[in-house]
Amino acid sequence: MCGILGGWWRHAPQDLEHRADRALELMRNRGPNDQGREMHPGPWGVCLAGHTRLSILDLSAAGHQPMASQDGRYLLVFNGEIYNYRELREELKARGLSFHSDSDTEVLLQAWITWGPAVLPRLVGMFAFGMLDKHEQTWTLVRDPFGIKPLLYTHDADHLIFASEPASLYALQPAGPKLDWQTAYDYLVHGHYDHRPSTFVRSVRQMPPAHMQVLSLRDGSTAGPTQWWTPDITPRQPAPRFEDAAQELRELFLQSIRLHLRSDVPLGAALSGGLDSSAIVCAIRHIEPDMPLHTFSFISPDAARSEEKWVDIVNQHVGAIEHKVRVDANELATDLDDMIKAQAEPFGSTSIYAQYRVFQEARRHGITVMLEGQGADELLAGYNGYPGHRARSLIQTGHWIRAAKFICAQNNWPGRSARNAMQETIGQLLPESLYETARGWSGRESAPSWIDSDKLQQAGVVMRHPRVRWPGAQRGRCVMGELAMALTRRGMPPLLRHGDRNSMRFSIESRVPFLIRDMADYLLSLPEDYLVSDAGQTKHVLRTALRGIVPDSILVRKDKIGFETPELAWLSAMAPQIRGWLSQDVGVPFLRPDRLVAEFDAIVQGKKPFSWQAWRWINFQRWMAVSGVQA
């Protein structure tokens, strides 16, 4: 787990070495244990490769990066972990290759030399890397299947720059960062971000999950990004029996936990008390009965949101060394700017602060690797169970009565209702033209008073809610199509960015055992009612798979809370400070600060219901103030 940067310049700036050193320093938290930088001039111009290392596997100097092949042809900078590196190394040894370290970096380098891009589907892990091939005169950039590790880049005919951190990438650019208005609008109005390759900064893009791009140093042209893996929602034929599916999922999950426990440094787990994090903690204990197991939990001060009871059940079940984090509004105010700088781009809610403090506590206790439950909701139809999509699948396949019963069953679950399920189903069934009309009738497509829509229209900003569906989704597979979307295009990408930036702020490697390709391929091939039962139970097959590992009281829980924070109470306590932030002119022409303040006051005074839009105003204004990005 590290930070990488690099690039190619046809005509390198005179201060490139200074810029490179500054860029590495800006991501020192990603790799406090070691640092390396190399410049490679050639007929093509100048190539740069830089790396900061957080030592996890093979703590010796043999894992130093950038790492070159023995013949000097290849140069690798790699961020992440290849969990099955031992198995790959044995396979490569059988081919006659030798190794000089016990690092997964060397395995990745040798595997790429041996198999090229064909090795990518064989890698179990999280990764973003750049591979320089001096013979072919190419830079190849690659990102893992789910985009767990970040990879930002900017490219034109005369240069390519890539980095793990936005600030490091900006440091390598000659011009200062400029705001991308479309991304800002999507975030502020609709709450969408990290759902496209574009970022909050013009010309800076993120490599999409499971994509690779090849740059020719000869002429500066690129091939790609091209997708090397895509989720497949084709149903398995014949479908396995439910009990057999649960058993196979159990084996896949336990094997993933075994691989994710490979570490040469202290390891712990984030525990919210929900099913996903509890599954990981209990599986660790199932596999390692005698391992000291540290858990870290955010405990909400709001009794209605607190999951302390469930956290205690799991900790007692596994005999964990527990650590609980409790915070208040004053601490949020103190840490806010640091968290915004760590995230480097705006984010969706104050729950990110709960995660930030959990990682901070883990670092305070000497933990370097943390396992988290991210991805289970997107793989197993968690949250509210996607009732509109499930009902649409049933209707498409002629099961009208089952669909009606499924919609009615939503009344039996906390936070859900048959009315909302019916509304979602109608929205799913409407054709595109009627969908847009319906949003207009509901007022959800009208421009808010606190933005200047004329300026946005003049700038070419598209001001409508994006409705995107998985291409080629089969009839009766609407839930699976939505899960594939959530895994790779919306939903999962921002959550992974939050986790990566928060963990790296405290030099911790965050691992997500649910997100392995084999598990995704398997779960997305199952019948939809294995994930969401006709009674509305989410993660149906997982709950069965975990019997005997996770306490029954956790498996039968109906509610879902997670790292929720008492946002309205916190923002009300910070109201005077927030008014000052919102009234500040941060140079964004399409924002109206006076109306932002008025809207915020109406929420605090109870005249308008709380909306996460209020947090987005605050976050965006503070980010513009501290990031150095110009509008």
XYZ file of C-alpha atoms in Angstrom:
631
model
C 0.000 0.000 0.000
C 1.661 3.139 -1.198
C 1.493 6.231 -3.321
C 2.646 6.382 -6.932
C 3.289 9.093 -9.472
C 4.930 9.383 -12.830
C 4.604 10.510 -16.365
C 6.143 11.485 -19.651
C 7.102 14.890 -21.014
C 8.108 15.520 -24.594
C 9.913 18.608 -23.319
C 10.461 18.339 -19.570
C 10.167 21.536 -17.499
C 13.474 22.668 -16.011
C 12.156 22.304 -12.462
C 10.694 18.816 -12.945
C 12.925 17.222 -10.302
C 11.867 19.845 -7.761
C 8.210 19.333 -8.698
C 8.594 15.564 -8.367
C 10.108 15.867 -4.887
C 7.290 18.189 -3.857
C 4.678 15.794 -5.291
C 6.147 12.864 -3.344
C 6.218 14.884 -0.147
C 2.524 15.739 -0.567
C 1.633 12.043 -0.327
C 4.080 11.113 2.401
C 1.173 9.781 4.519
C 0.610 7.125 1.874
C 4.130 5.804 2.306
C 6.088 6.940 5.362
C 8.513 3.976 5.328
C 10.429 4.500 2.085
C 10.577 6.731 -0.968
C 12.030 6.422 -4.449
C 12.214 8.508 -7.615
C 13.799 7.924 -11.017
C 14.129 10.090 -14.142
C 14.634 8.367 -17.495
C 15.567 10.545 -20.485
C 15.425 9.075 -23.968
C 14.703 9.878 -27.591
C 11.051 10.197 -26.607
C 11.636 12.932 -23.980
C 11.739 12.330 -20.215
C 9.907 9.760 -18.103
C 9.427 10.062 -14.338
C 8.528 7.324 -11.840
C 8.022 7.984 -8.125
C 6.852 5.978 -5.139
C 6.221 6.327 -1.412
C 6.023 3.055 0.489
C 3.888 1.819 3.355
C 5.588 -1.488 4.117
C 3.092 -4.345 4.517
C 4.675 -7.408 2.872
C 8.437 -7.993 3.016
C 9.461 -5.047 5.163
C 13.052 -5.156 3.878
C 14.645 -2.855 1.318
C 14.109 -5.573 -1.307
C 10.593 -4.219 -1.827
C 11.838 -0.750 -2.796
C 10.174 1.010 -5.738
C 10.375 2.026 -8.512
C 11.294 -1.599 -9.273
C 13.132 -2.473 -12.495
C 13.380 -5.777 -14.302
C 16.817 -7.440 -14.334
C 17.447 -6.406 -17.922
C 16.324 -2.828 -17.248
C 13.572 -2.946 -19.870
C 10.628 -2.581 -17.478
C 10.078 -0.154 -14.612
C 7.128 -0.560 -12.230
C 5.450 1.725 -9.711
C 2.649 -0.097 -7.896
C 0.096 0.831 -5.240
C -1.962 -1.889 -3.558
C -1.713 -5.547 -2.603
C -1.770 -8.755 -4.646
C -3.173 -11.178 -2.085
C -2.501 -14.326 -4.119
C 1.119 -13.345 -4.786
C 2.456 -16.506 -3.132
C 0.506 -18.771 -5.476
C 1.554 -16.717 -8.523
C 5.175 -16.766 -7.390
C 5.161 -20.578 -7.134
C 3.711 -20.788 -10.629
C 6.397 -18.456 -11.969
C 9.136 -20.384 -10.148
C 7.928 -23.536 -11.872
C 8.656 -21.729 -15.134
C 12.247 -21.205 -14.021
C 12.029 -17.634 -12.743
C 13.897 -16.593 -9.591
C 12.980 -13.979 -6.990
C 15.061 -11.684 -4.800
C 12.338 -10.572 -2.368
C 9.179 -11.783 -0.677
C 7.219 -8.809 -2.016
C 4.105 -8.857 -4.151
C 5.644 -6.033 -6.198
C 8.307 -8.326 -7.641
C 5.661 -10.976 -8.341
C 3.572 -8.423 -10.237
C 6.588 -7.293 -12.252
C 7.595 -10.855 -13.193
C 3.990 -11.830 -13.927
C 3.568 -8.857 -16.278
C 6.806 -9.713 -18.087
C 5.608 -13.324 -18.443
C 1.946 -12.884 -19.340
C 1.439 -9.199 -20.111
C -2.119 -7.843 -19.689
C -3.435 -11.428 -19.683
C -2.317 -11.619 -16.047
C -4.869 -9.041 -14.888
C -7.850 -11.405 -14.436
C -5.571 -13.715 -12.441
C -4.726 -11.074 -9.822
C -6.670 -11.220 -6.560
C -6.200 -7.875 -4.937
C -6.430 -4.121 -5.198
C -4.016 -2.289 -7.443
C -3.146 0.747 -9.475
C 0.162 0.691 -11.292
C 2.222 2.192 -14.045
C 4.530 0.013 -16.169
C 7.190 1.669 -18.318
C 8.436 -0.455 -21.216
C 11.581 1.182 -22.606
C 11.821 -1.238 -25.530
C 8.273 -0.678 -26.763
C 8.433 2.947 -25.559
C 5.113 2.814 -23.718
C 3.628 3.712 -20.364
C 0.787 1.370 -19.353
C -1.584 2.463 -16.575
C -3.859 -0.138 -14.934
C -6.564 -0.055 -12.261
C -8.135 -2.952 -10.329
C -11.617 -4.380 -11.075
C -13.510 -2.219 -8.579
C -11.282 0.852 -8.424
C -10.248 0.202 -4.820
C -6.942 1.994 -5.365
C -6.928 5.462 -6.969
C -5.302 6.418 -10.256
C -5.633 9.999 -11.492
C -4.131 11.262 -14.718
C -4.009 14.112 -17.206
C -2.843 13.823 -20.800
C -2.256 15.845 -23.939
C 0.004 15.511 -26.987
C 3.093 16.634 -25.052
C 2.742 14.992 -21.666
C 1.104 12.353 -19.492
C 1.002 12.776 -15.704
C -0.447 10.273 -13.219
C -0.607 10.067 -9.414
C -2.435 8.519 -6.474
C -3.291 11.907 -4.964
C -4.801 15.004 -6.596
C -2.388 17.369 -4.826
C 0.603 15.414 -6.114
C -0.748 15.497 -9.649
C -1.356 19.263 -9.426
C 2.226 19.745 -8.228
C 3.481 18.158 -11.446
C 1.315 20.365 -13.653
C 2.533 23.746 -14.940
C -0.876 25.409 -14.472
C -3.041 25.585 -11.354
C -6.185 23.426 -11.027
C -9.466 24.792 -12.393
C -12.958 23.762 -11.257
C -15.016 21.448 -13.468
C -18.452 23.085 -13.396
C -20.369 20.003 -14.541
C -18.960 17.856 -11.743
C -19.624 20.631 -9.214
C -23.245 20.945 -10.376
C -23.857 17.168 -10.287
C -22.489 17.072 -6.738
C -24.220 20.138 -5.320
C -27.665 19.533 -6.820
C -27.947 15.763 -7.299
C -25.312 14.433 -4.881
C -23.508 12.557 -7.678
C -19.713 12.380 -7.705
C -17.017 9.892 -8.670
C -19.577 8.420 -11.091
C -17.661 9.372 -14.241
C -13.981 9.545 -15.228
C -14.130 13.333 -14.829
C -13.182 14.855 -11.466
C -13.805 18.179 -9.753
C -10.827 19.589 -11.677
C -10.845 20.213 -15.422
C -8.518 17.995 -17.485
C -7.873 15.645 -14.541
C -9.514 12.255 -14.933
C -9.620 9.056 -12.926
C -8.941 5.749 -14.589
C -12.262 3.861 -14.481
C -12.329 0.585 -12.530
C -11.053 -2.455 -14.478
C -9.528 -0.269 -17.200
C -6.056 0.170 -18.645
C -4.507 2.758 -20.919
C -1.340 2.607 -23.023
C 0.612 5.743 -23.968
C 3.060 5.715 -26.874
C 6.159 7.731 -26.023
C 6.922 8.039 -29.735
C 4.023 10.315 -30.620
C 2.103 10.932 -27.378
C -0.968 9.020 -28.565
C -2.969 6.756 -26.258
C -4.913 3.544 -26.698
C -7.837 3.400 -24.303
C -8.835 3.449 -21.615
C -9.966 -0.075 -22.441
C -11.939 -2.310 -20.095
C -10.245 -5.581 -19.142
C -13.102 -6.917 -16.972
C -16.804 -6.198 -16.706
C -19.396 -7.616 -14.307
C -21.424 -10.386 -15.955
C -25.069 -10.632 -14.854
C -25.924 -13.622 -17.049
C -27.780 -16.160 -14.858
C -26.072 -19.460 -14.153
C -27.738 -22.407 -15.891
C -28.939 -24.485 -14.272
C -29.332 -22.360 -11.152
C -27.837 -23.983 -8.050
C -30.106 -24.922 -5.178
C -30.307 -22.120 -2.599
C -28.539 -24.216 0.060
C -25.724 -25.094 -2.365
C -25.350 -21.448 -3.352
C -25.025 -20.470 0.315
C -22.352 -23.117 0.883
C -20.335 -21.997 -2.132
C -20.586 -18.362 -1.021
C -19.391 -19.370 2.458
C -16.294 -21.012 0.961
C -15.567 -18.047 -1.330
C -15.926 -15.593 1.554
C -13.715 -17.530 3.971
C -11.042 -17.954 1.307
C -11.113 -14.218 0.659
C -10.665 -13.532 4.377
C -7.688 -15.927 4.492
C -5.996 -14.041 1.646
C -6.771 -10.643 3.165
C -5.138 -11.670 6.444
C -1.712 -11.922 4.766
C 0.350 -9.214 6.392
C 3.714 -8.673 8.054
C 2.352 -5.816 10.221
C -0.399 -5.515 12.904
C -3.948 -5.947 11.614
C -7.425 -4.954 12.859
C -11.009 -4.543 11.652
C -13.623 -1.799 11.455
C -16.804 -2.928 13.217
C -20.059 -0.997 12.863
C -22.252 -3.743 14.315
C -24.024 -4.362 11.016
C -24.005 -7.612 9.094
C -21.096 -6.863 6.744
C -18.458 -5.767 9.244
C -19.651 -8.393 11.739
C -19.215 -11.071 9.053
C -15.591 -10.044 8.552
C -14.760 -9.907 12.270
C -16.409 -13.256 12.971
C -14.781 -14.877 9.924
C -11.357 -13.711 11.113
C -11.974 -15.408 14.447
C -13.315 -18.525 12.689
C -10.085 -18.798 10.671
C -7.657 -17.590 13.379
C -8.969 -18.787 16.783
C -5.941 -17.499 18.715
C -5.090 -14.283 16.833
C -5.249 -11.031 18.873
C -8.184 -9.271 17.177
C -8.540 -5.497 17.493
C -11.862 -3.937 16.474
C -12.588 -0.223 16.039
C -16.117 1.174 16.203
C -17.779 4.568 15.946
C -20.461 4.966 18.624
C -23.055 7.605 17.797
C -24.094 9.959 20.610
C -27.647 9.714 19.268
C -29.283 6.725 20.965
C -31.547 6.134 17.960
C -28.497 5.760 15.703
C -26.173 3.976 18.096
C -25.170 0.409 17.248
C -23.198 -0.122 20.449
C -25.463 -2.999 21.495
C -24.633 -4.902 18.303
C -20.948 -4.017 18.490
C -20.829 -5.466 22.001
C -22.505 -8.703 20.873
C -19.881 -9.267 18.180
C -16.919 -8.262 20.349
C -18.033 -10.667 23.080
C -18.619 -13.433 20.520
C -15.064 -13.235 19.147
C -13.229 -12.088 22.293
C -12.005 -8.914 20.577
C -9.787 -6.176 21.945
C -12.331 -3.414 21.433
C -11.785 0.279 20.756
C -14.739 2.685 20.651
C -14.730 6.172 19.167
C -17.115 8.874 20.407
C -17.063 12.391 18.950
C -18.981 15.661 19.177
C -19.618 18.722 17.007
C -16.607 20.606 18.376
C -14.282 17.829 17.247
C -15.850 17.854 13.789
C -15.291 21.611 13.550
C -11.660 21.184 14.614
C -10.938 18.343 12.176
C -13.069 19.460 9.234
C -10.416 21.249 7.175
C -7.906 18.434 7.687
C -10.482 15.868 6.590
C -11.414 17.947 3.535
C -7.734 18.193 2.587
C -7.315 14.452 3.100
C -10.315 13.672 0.890
C -8.985 16.209 -1.663
C -12.432 16.480 -3.290
C -15.941 17.101 -1.884
C -17.843 14.173 -0.375
C -21.396 13.279 0.528
C -22.008 13.236 4.290
C -20.556 13.591 7.779
C -20.471 9.794 8.105
C -17.078 10.157 6.426
C -15.935 11.840 9.629
C -16.888 8.764 11.658
C -14.703 6.690 9.355
C -11.883 9.260 9.564
C -11.867 9.025 13.361
C -11.968 5.200 13.337
C -8.798 5.121 11.225
C -7.208 7.745 13.449
C -7.898 5.570 16.491
C -6.485 2.502 14.761
C -3.247 4.362 13.987
C -3.049 5.512 17.604
C -3.011 1.842 18.645
C -0.315 0.819 16.178
C -2.543 -0.875 13.582
C -1.326 -0.696 9.966
C -3.879 -2.886 8.134
C -7.666 -2.664 8.594
C -10.355 -4.901 7.103
C -13.688 -3.246 6.202
C -17.107 -4.410 4.986
C -17.418 -2.131 1.948
C -18.937 -3.743 -1.127
C -21.355 -6.203 0.468
C -24.365 -3.940 -0.092
C -23.475 -3.513 -3.753
C -22.872 -7.252 -4.271
C -25.819 -8.587 -2.274
C -28.578 -5.973 -2.796
C -28.293 -4.388 0.616
C -29.590 -0.999 1.740
C -33.372 -1.175 1.067
C -33.143 -4.159 -1.287
C -33.754 -2.237 -4.522
C -37.543 -2.823 -4.364
C -38.358 -0.983 -7.603
C -35.811 -2.990 -9.572
C -36.894 -6.291 -8.022
C -40.573 -5.635 -8.676
C -39.752 -4.646 -12.265
C -37.886 -7.945 -12.733
C -40.901 -9.880 -11.482
C -43.285 -7.955 -13.734
C -41.020 -8.438 -16.759
C -41.134 -12.206 -16.242
C -44.917 -12.282 -15.789
C -44.961 -12.685 -11.987
C -47.465 -9.915 -11.264
C -48.879 -11.439 -8.069
C -45.406 -12.070 -6.644
C -44.508 -8.465 -7.462
C -47.595 -7.164 -5.635
C -46.863 -9.313 -2.575
C -43.209 -8.210 -2.623
C -44.227 -4.546 -2.684
C -46.668 -5.054 0.207
C -43.978 -6.897 2.217
C -41.895 -3.718 2.340
C -44.134 -2.501 5.166
C -42.546 -5.163 7.412
C -39.066 -3.615 7.294
C -37.741 -0.535 9.158
C -37.249 2.500 6.932
C -39.229 1.004 4.049
C -42.837 1.185 2.910
C -45.074 -0.287 0.233
C -45.842 3.254 -0.923
C -42.196 4.070 -1.587
C -41.682 0.687 -3.240
C -44.632 1.350 -5.536
C -43.273 4.775 -6.456
C -39.873 3.262 -7.253
C -41.496 0.539 -9.336
C -43.480 3.064 -11.373
C -40.284 5.071 -11.897
C -38.554 1.940 -13.152
C -41.350 1.112 -15.566
C -41.683 4.590 -17.079
C -40.036 5.153 -20.466
C -37.314 7.797 -20.613
C -39.525 10.644 -21.914
C -42.189 10.112 -19.244
C -39.509 9.701 -16.547
C -38.136 13.176 -17.253
C -41.663 14.614 -17.335
C -42.519 13.003 -13.999
C -39.416 14.469 -12.378
C -40.472 17.874 -13.683
C -43.981 17.476 -12.212
C -42.468 16.552 -8.848
C -40.277 19.657 -8.890
C -37.093 17.598 -8.706
C -35.776 18.977 -12.002
C -36.319 22.658 -11.136
C -33.196 24.750 -10.530
C -32.610 25.606 -6.847
C -32.658 29.277 -5.868
C -29.054 29.260 -4.652
C -27.519 28.686 -8.087
C -27.480 30.940 -11.144
C -28.826 28.592 -13.792
C -28.215 31.103 -16.588
C -24.467 31.037 -15.975
C -24.486 27.241 -15.920
C -26.434 27.008 -19.168
C -24.097 29.483 -20.845
C -21.175 27.270 -19.783
C -22.824 24.202 -21.324
C -23.587 22.443 -18.036
C -26.236 19.727 -18.407
C -28.803 20.364 -15.696
C -30.794 17.178 -15.426
C -30.687 14.091 -13.282
C -28.721 11.310 -15.014
C -30.683 8.091 -15.517
C -28.290 5.331 -16.477
C -28.972 1.611 -16.725
C -26.649 -1.321 -17.196
C -26.242 -1.888 -20.947
C -27.759 -5.068 -22.268
C -29.517 -5.986 -19.020
C -31.685 -9.067 -19.525
C -35.358 -9.256 -18.688
C -35.823 -10.280 -15.090
C -32.276 -9.177 -14.122
C -32.974 -5.539 -13.171
C -31.514 -5.878 -9.666
C -28.365 -7.488 -11.031
C -27.978 -4.728 -13.613
C -28.291 -2.109 -10.908
C -25.734 -3.916 -8.729
C -23.292 -4.011 -11.655
C -23.822 -0.254 -12.024
C -23.340 0.295 -8.294
C -20.122 -1.719 -8.254
C -18.369 0.119 -11.061
C -20.095 3.384 -11.991
C -22.028 4.810 -9.057
C -22.356 3.959 -5.408
C -19.127 2.033 -4.869
C -16.600 4.486 -6.419
C -17.203 7.324 -3.905
C -17.258 4.931 -0.954
C -13.921 3.472 -2.012
C -12.463 6.945 -2.461
C -13.577 7.912 1.055
C -12.025 4.786 2.549
C -8.772 5.093 0.642
C -8.201 8.773 1.471
C -9.265 8.458 5.127
C -7.105 5.399 5.749
C -4.100 6.847 3.930
C -4.383 10.054 5.956
C -3.249 7.916 8.895
C -0.905 5.603 6.931
C -3.237 2.619 7.187
C -3.979 0.064 4.498
C -7.733 -0.498 4.168
C -8.744 -3.907 2.808
C -12.217 -4.833 1.536
C -12.604 -8.652 1.430
C -16.050 -8.630 -0.189
C -14.614 -7.025 -3.315
C -12.950 -9.869 -5.143
C -13.796 -10.693 -8.741
C -14.655 -14.353 -8.172
C -17.245 -13.433 -5.546
C -18.761 -10.757 -7.768
C -18.972 -13.092 -10.752
C -20.629 -15.751 -8.619
C -23.170 -13.559 -6.830
C -24.246 -11.709 -9.986
C -24.989 -15.063 -11.658
C -27.497 -16.190 -9.002
C -31.294 -15.863 -9.142
C -32.366 -12.462 -7.838
C -34.511 -13.904 -5.052
C -31.361 -15.482 -3.572
C -30.194 -11.942 -2.844
C -33.557 -10.322 -2.041
C -36.155 -12.795 -0.811
C -39.843 -12.501 -1.698
C -40.367 -11.365 1.891
C -37.976 -8.455 1.284
C -34.973 -9.763 3.252
C -31.741 -8.346 1.830
C -28.487 -10.332 1.532
C -30.635 -13.446 1.847
C -28.013 -15.966 0.728
C -25.235 -14.366 2.811
C -27.252 -14.658 6.017
C -27.662 -18.360 5.356
C -24.000 -18.786 4.399
C -22.811 -17.280 7.688
C -24.823 -19.435 10.070
C -22.568 -20.837 12.753
C -19.974 -18.110 12.158
C -21.921 -14.919 12.953
C -24.290 -14.693 15.975
C -27.922 -15.341 15.003
C -29.000 -12.015 16.511
C -26.864 -10.218 13.909
C -28.050 -12.434 11.044
C -31.735 -11.700 11.701
C -31.368 -7.935 12.196
C -33.837 -5.959 10.111
C -32.452 -2.443 10.507
C -29.350 -0.943 8.917
C -27.485 2.002 10.410
C -23.744 1.825 9.712
C -21.437 4.710 10.565
C -24.312 7.202 10.750
C -23.749 10.511 12.506
C -26.195 12.967 14.153
C -25.724 15.404 11.300
C -28.484 17.933 12.042
C -27.448 18.239 15.717
C -23.810 18.684 14.695
C -24.578 21.296 12.040
C -26.903 23.179 14.398
C -24.167 23.307 17.043
C -21.770 24.678 14.422
C -24.322 27.114 12.924
C -22.468 30.408 13.543
C -19.260 29.049 12.018
C -21.151 27.498 9.106
C -22.920 30.770 8.292
C -19.516 32.391 7.962
C -18.314 29.657 5.635
C -21.430 29.752 3.449
C -21.411 33.538 3.142
C -17.796 33.517 1.978
C -17.284 34.363 -1.683
C -15.063 31.555 -2.970
C -15.121 32.864 -6.523
C -17.701 30.449 -7.983
C -19.863 32.572 -10.316
C -22.898 30.267 -10.331
C -23.298 30.146 -6.522
C -25.361 32.675 -4.538
C -23.890 32.722 -1.008
C -26.660 34.871 0.516
C -29.279 32.318 -0.527
C -27.157 29.436 0.762
C -27.166 31.094 4.193
C -30.938 31.637 4.038
C -31.541 28.001 3.086
C -29.256 26.795 5.874
C -31.041 28.986 8.453
C -34.406 27.595 7.361
C -33.146 24.043 7.965
C -31.625 24.826 11.362
C -34.796 26.646 12.444
C -36.951 23.686 11.413
C -38.730 25.567 8.624
C -37.395 23.099 6.064
C -36.544 19.396 6.487
C -32.888 18.425 6.779
C -31.265 17.455 3.503
C -27.758 16.237 2.756
C -27.663 19.092 0.278
C -26.875 21.348 3.268
C -23.740 19.359 3.997
C -22.731 19.530 0.351
C -22.918 23.346 0.449
C -20.639 23.407 3.491
C -18.228 20.836 2.136
C -17.969 22.517 -1.279
C -17.429 26.002 0.150
C -14.709 24.800 2.541
C -13.061 22.701 -0.181
C -12.884 25.689 -2.510
C -11.425 27.773 0.323
C -8.660 25.308 1.300
C -7.877 23.402 -1.914
C -6.388 26.106 -4.098
C -8.750 25.200 -6.952
C -9.884 28.203 -8.988
C -13.371 28.514 -10.456
